[in-house]
CSV table of C-alpha atoms in Angstrom, one decimal:
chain,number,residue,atom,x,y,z
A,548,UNK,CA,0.0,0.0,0.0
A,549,UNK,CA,3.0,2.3,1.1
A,550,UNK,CA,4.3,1.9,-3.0
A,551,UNK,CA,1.1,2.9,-4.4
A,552,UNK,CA,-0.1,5.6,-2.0
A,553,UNK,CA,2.2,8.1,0.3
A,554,UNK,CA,5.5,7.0,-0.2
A,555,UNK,CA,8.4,9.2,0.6
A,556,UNK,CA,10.6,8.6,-2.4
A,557,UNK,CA,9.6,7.8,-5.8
A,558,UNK,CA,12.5,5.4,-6.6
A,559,UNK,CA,14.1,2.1,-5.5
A,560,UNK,CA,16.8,-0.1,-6.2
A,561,UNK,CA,16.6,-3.7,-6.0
A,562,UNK,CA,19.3,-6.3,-6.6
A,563,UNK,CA,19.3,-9.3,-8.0
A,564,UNK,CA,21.8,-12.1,-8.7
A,565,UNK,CA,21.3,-12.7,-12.2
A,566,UNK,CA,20.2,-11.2,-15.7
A,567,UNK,CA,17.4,-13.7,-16.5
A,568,UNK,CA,15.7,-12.7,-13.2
A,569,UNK,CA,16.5,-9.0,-13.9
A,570,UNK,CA,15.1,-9.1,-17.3
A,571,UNK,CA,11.9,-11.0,-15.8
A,572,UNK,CA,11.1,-8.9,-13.0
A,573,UNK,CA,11.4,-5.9,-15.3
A,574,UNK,CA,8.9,-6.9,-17.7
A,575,UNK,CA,6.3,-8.4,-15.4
A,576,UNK,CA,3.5,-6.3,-14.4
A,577,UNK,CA,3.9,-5.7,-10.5
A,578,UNK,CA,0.7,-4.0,-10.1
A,579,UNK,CA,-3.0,-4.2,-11.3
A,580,UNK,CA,-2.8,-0.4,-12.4
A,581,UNK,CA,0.1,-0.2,-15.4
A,582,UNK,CA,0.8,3.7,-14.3
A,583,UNK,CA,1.8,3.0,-10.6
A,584,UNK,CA,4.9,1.2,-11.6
A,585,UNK,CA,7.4,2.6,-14.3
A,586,UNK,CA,9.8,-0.7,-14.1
A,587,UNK,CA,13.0,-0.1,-16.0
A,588,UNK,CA,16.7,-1.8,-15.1
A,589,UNK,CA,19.0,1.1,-13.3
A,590,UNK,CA,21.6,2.5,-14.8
A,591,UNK,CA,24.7,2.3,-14.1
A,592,UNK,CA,25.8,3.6,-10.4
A,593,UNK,CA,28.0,6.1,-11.6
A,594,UNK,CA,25.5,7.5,-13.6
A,595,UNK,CA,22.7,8.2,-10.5
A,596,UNK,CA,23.1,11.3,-8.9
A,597,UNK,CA,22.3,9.9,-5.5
A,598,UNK,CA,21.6,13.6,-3.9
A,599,UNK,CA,18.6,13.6,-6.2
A,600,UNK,CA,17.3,9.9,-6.3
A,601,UNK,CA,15.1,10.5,-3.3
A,602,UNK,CA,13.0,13.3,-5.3
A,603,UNK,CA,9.4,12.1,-6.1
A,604,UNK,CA,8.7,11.5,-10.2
A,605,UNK,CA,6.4,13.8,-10.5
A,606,UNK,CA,7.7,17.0,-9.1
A,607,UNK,CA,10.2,16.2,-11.8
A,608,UNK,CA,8.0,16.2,-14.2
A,609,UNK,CA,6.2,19.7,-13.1
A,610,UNK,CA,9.4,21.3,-13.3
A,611,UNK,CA,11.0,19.9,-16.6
A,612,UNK,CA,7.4,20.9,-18.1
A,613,UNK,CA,7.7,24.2,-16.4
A,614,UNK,CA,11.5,24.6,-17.8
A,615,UNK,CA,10.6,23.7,-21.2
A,616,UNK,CA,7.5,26.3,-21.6
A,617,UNK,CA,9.9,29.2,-20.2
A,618,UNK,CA,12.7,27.9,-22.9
A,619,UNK,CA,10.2,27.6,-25.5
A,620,UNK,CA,9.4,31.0,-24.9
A,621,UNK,CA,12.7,32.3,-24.9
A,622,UNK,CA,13.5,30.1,-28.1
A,623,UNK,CA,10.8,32.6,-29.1
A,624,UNK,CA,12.3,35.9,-28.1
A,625,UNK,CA,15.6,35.3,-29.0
A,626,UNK,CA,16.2,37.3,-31.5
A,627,UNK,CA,15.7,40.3,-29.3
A,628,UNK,CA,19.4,39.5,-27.2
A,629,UNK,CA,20.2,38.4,-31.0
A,630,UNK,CA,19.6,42.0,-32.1
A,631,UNK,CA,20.9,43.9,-29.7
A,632,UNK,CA,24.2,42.4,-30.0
A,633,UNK,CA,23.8,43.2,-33.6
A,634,UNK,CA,23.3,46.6,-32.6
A,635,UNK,CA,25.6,47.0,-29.7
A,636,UNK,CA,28.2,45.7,-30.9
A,637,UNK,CA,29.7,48.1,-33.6
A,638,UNK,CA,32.4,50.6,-33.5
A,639,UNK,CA,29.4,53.6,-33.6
A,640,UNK,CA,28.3,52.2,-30.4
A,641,UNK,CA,31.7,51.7,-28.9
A,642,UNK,CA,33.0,55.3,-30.0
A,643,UNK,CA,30.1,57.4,-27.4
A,644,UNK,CA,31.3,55.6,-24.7
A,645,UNK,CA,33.6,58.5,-23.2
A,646,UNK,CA,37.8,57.3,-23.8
A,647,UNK,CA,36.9,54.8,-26.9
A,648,UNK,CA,36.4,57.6,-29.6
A,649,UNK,CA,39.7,56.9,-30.9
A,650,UNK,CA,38.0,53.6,-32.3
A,651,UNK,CA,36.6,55.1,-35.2
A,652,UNK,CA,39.5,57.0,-36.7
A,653,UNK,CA,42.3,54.6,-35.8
A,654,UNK,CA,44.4,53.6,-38.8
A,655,UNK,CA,42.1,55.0,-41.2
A,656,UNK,CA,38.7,53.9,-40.6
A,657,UNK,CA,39.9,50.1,-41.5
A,658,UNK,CA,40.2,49.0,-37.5
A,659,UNK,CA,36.6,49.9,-37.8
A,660,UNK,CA,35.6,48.1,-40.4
A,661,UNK,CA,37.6,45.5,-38.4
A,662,UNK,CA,35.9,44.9,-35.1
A,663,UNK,CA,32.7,46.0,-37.2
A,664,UNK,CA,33.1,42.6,-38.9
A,665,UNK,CA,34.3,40.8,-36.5
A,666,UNK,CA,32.7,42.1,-33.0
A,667,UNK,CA,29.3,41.1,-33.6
A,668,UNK,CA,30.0,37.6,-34.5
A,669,UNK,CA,32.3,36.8,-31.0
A,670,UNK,CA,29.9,38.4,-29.1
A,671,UNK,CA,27.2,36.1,-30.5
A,672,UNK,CA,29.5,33.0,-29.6
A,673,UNK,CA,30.5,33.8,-26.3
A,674,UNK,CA,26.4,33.8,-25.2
A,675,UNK,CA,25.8,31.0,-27.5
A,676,UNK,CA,28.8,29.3,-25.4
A,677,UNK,CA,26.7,30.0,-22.1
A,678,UNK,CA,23.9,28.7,-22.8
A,679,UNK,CA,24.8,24.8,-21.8
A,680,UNK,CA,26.0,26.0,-18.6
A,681,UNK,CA,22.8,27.7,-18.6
A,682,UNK,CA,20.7,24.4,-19.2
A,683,UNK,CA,23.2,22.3,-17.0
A,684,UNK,CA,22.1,24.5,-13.7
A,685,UNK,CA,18.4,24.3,-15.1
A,686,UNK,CA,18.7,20.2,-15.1
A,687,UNK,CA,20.6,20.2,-12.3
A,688,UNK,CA,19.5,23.0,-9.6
A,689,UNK,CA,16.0,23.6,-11.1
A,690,UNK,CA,14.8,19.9,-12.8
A,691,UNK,CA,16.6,17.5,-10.2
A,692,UNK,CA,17.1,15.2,-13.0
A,693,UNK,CA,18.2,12.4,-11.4
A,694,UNK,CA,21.1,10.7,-13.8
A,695,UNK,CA,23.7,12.3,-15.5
A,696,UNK,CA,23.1,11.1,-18.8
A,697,UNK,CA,19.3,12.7,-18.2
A,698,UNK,CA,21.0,16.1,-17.6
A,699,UNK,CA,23.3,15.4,-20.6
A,700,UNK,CA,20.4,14.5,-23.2
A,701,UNK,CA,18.3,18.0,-22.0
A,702,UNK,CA,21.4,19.7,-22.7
A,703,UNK,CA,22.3,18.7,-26.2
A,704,UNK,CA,18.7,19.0,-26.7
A,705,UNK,CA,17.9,22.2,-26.0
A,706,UNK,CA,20.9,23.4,-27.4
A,707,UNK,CA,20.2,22.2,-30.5
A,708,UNK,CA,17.4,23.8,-30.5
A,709,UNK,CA,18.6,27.1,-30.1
A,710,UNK,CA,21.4,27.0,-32.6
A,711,UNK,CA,18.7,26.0,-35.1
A,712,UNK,CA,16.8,29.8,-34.1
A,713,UNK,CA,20.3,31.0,-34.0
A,714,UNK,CA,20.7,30.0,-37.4
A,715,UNK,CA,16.7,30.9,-38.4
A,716,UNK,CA,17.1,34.2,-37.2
A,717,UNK,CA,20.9,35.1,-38.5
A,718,UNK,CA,19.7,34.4,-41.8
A,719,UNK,CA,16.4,35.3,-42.2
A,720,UNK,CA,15.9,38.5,-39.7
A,721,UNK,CA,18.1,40.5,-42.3
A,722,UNK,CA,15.6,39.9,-45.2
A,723,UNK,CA,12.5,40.1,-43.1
A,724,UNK,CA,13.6,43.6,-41.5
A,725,UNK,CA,14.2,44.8,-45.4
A,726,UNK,CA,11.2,43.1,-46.6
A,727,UNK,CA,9.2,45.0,-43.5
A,728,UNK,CA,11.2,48.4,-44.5
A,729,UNK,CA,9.5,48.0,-48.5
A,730,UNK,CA,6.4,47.0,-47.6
A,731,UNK,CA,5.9,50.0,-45.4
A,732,UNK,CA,6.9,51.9,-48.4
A,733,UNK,CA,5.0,50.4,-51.3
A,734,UNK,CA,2.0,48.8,-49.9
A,735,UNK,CA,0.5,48.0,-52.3
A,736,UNK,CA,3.4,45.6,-53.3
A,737,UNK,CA,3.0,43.5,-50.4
A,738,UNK,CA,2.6,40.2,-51.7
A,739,UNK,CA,5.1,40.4,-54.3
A,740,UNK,CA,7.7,41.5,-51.8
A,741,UNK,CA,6.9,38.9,-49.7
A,742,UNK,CA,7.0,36.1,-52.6
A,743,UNK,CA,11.0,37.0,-53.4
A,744,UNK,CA,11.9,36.7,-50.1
């Protein structure tokens, strides 16, 4: 009664001596309702973050569901920190800050051109290079996902899927702004503009 109703813990270990008993007590059915019991063989001890083991399956489950609706929506919104880098980074933007006006006369305007090139692009690496650390302490601290292969797998996950709106939005924000800037100006082009984009 304890493993179906108020248990402290939502997992256990048990033991046994050899793999055909394993593999039969993990695909019997050890209760009448299939949803009490999520039977699977452990993985391997160095894999289990035993700090988290004791935390109950479904809290889990609440928070990686919370996680992933807050990272969906920032997989939405990214192209606003996207932009301002865009914007932020320049020489123009560097040169009003008071000292760094020398920036956009040194050696003839082509240090400008320079970091212009090449600013935007490093500062758009070094925050794509935070964000695993990013969804390591959401996993870890936030999720309590309770192997480190689990933490792993959300990581190259949700990474992936913010170098592909990375990518979505490097490429295609450039067109779309220009697009926006010509349909405001010839209206009555709209759908034309839009079709050669």
């Amino acid at each position: 009664d304890n493993a179906v109703g108020n248990a402290n813990s939502s997992t256990a270990f048990v033991t046994f001596k050899d793999r055909f008993t394993t593999t039969t007590a993990g695909g019997s059915p050890l209760s009448s309702d299939a949803d009490v019991l999520d039977v699977t063989v452990a993985p391997d001890p160095r894999d289990i973050r035993w700090e988290v083991a004791h935390v109950n399956a479904i809290i889990i489950k609440g928070r990686e569901a919370t996680a992933n609706i807050l990272l969906a929506l920032g997989l939405l919104l990214w192209s606003v920190p996207v932009a301002f880098i865009q914007a932020v980074a320049t020489v123009e933007s560097i040169a009003t800050v008071p000292g760094c006006e020398w920036l956009a006369k040194f050696s003839g305007g082509q240090f400008a051109a320079f970091v212009n090139g090449y600013l935007p692009v490093v500062a758009l690496l070094c925050l794509i290079n935070l964000l695993p650390f990013i969804f390591e302490l959401i996993a870890t601290a936030y999720e309590d996902r309770k192997t480190y292969s689990e933490v792993q797998e959300s990581i190259n996950g949700r990474f992936f899927h913010y170098q592909l709106a990375n990518i979505y939005i490097t490429v295609t924000a450039a067109s779309a702004w220009d697009s926006l800037a010509e349909i405001l100006n010839h209206p009555s082009n709209a759908l034309w503009i839009l079709g050669k984009t």
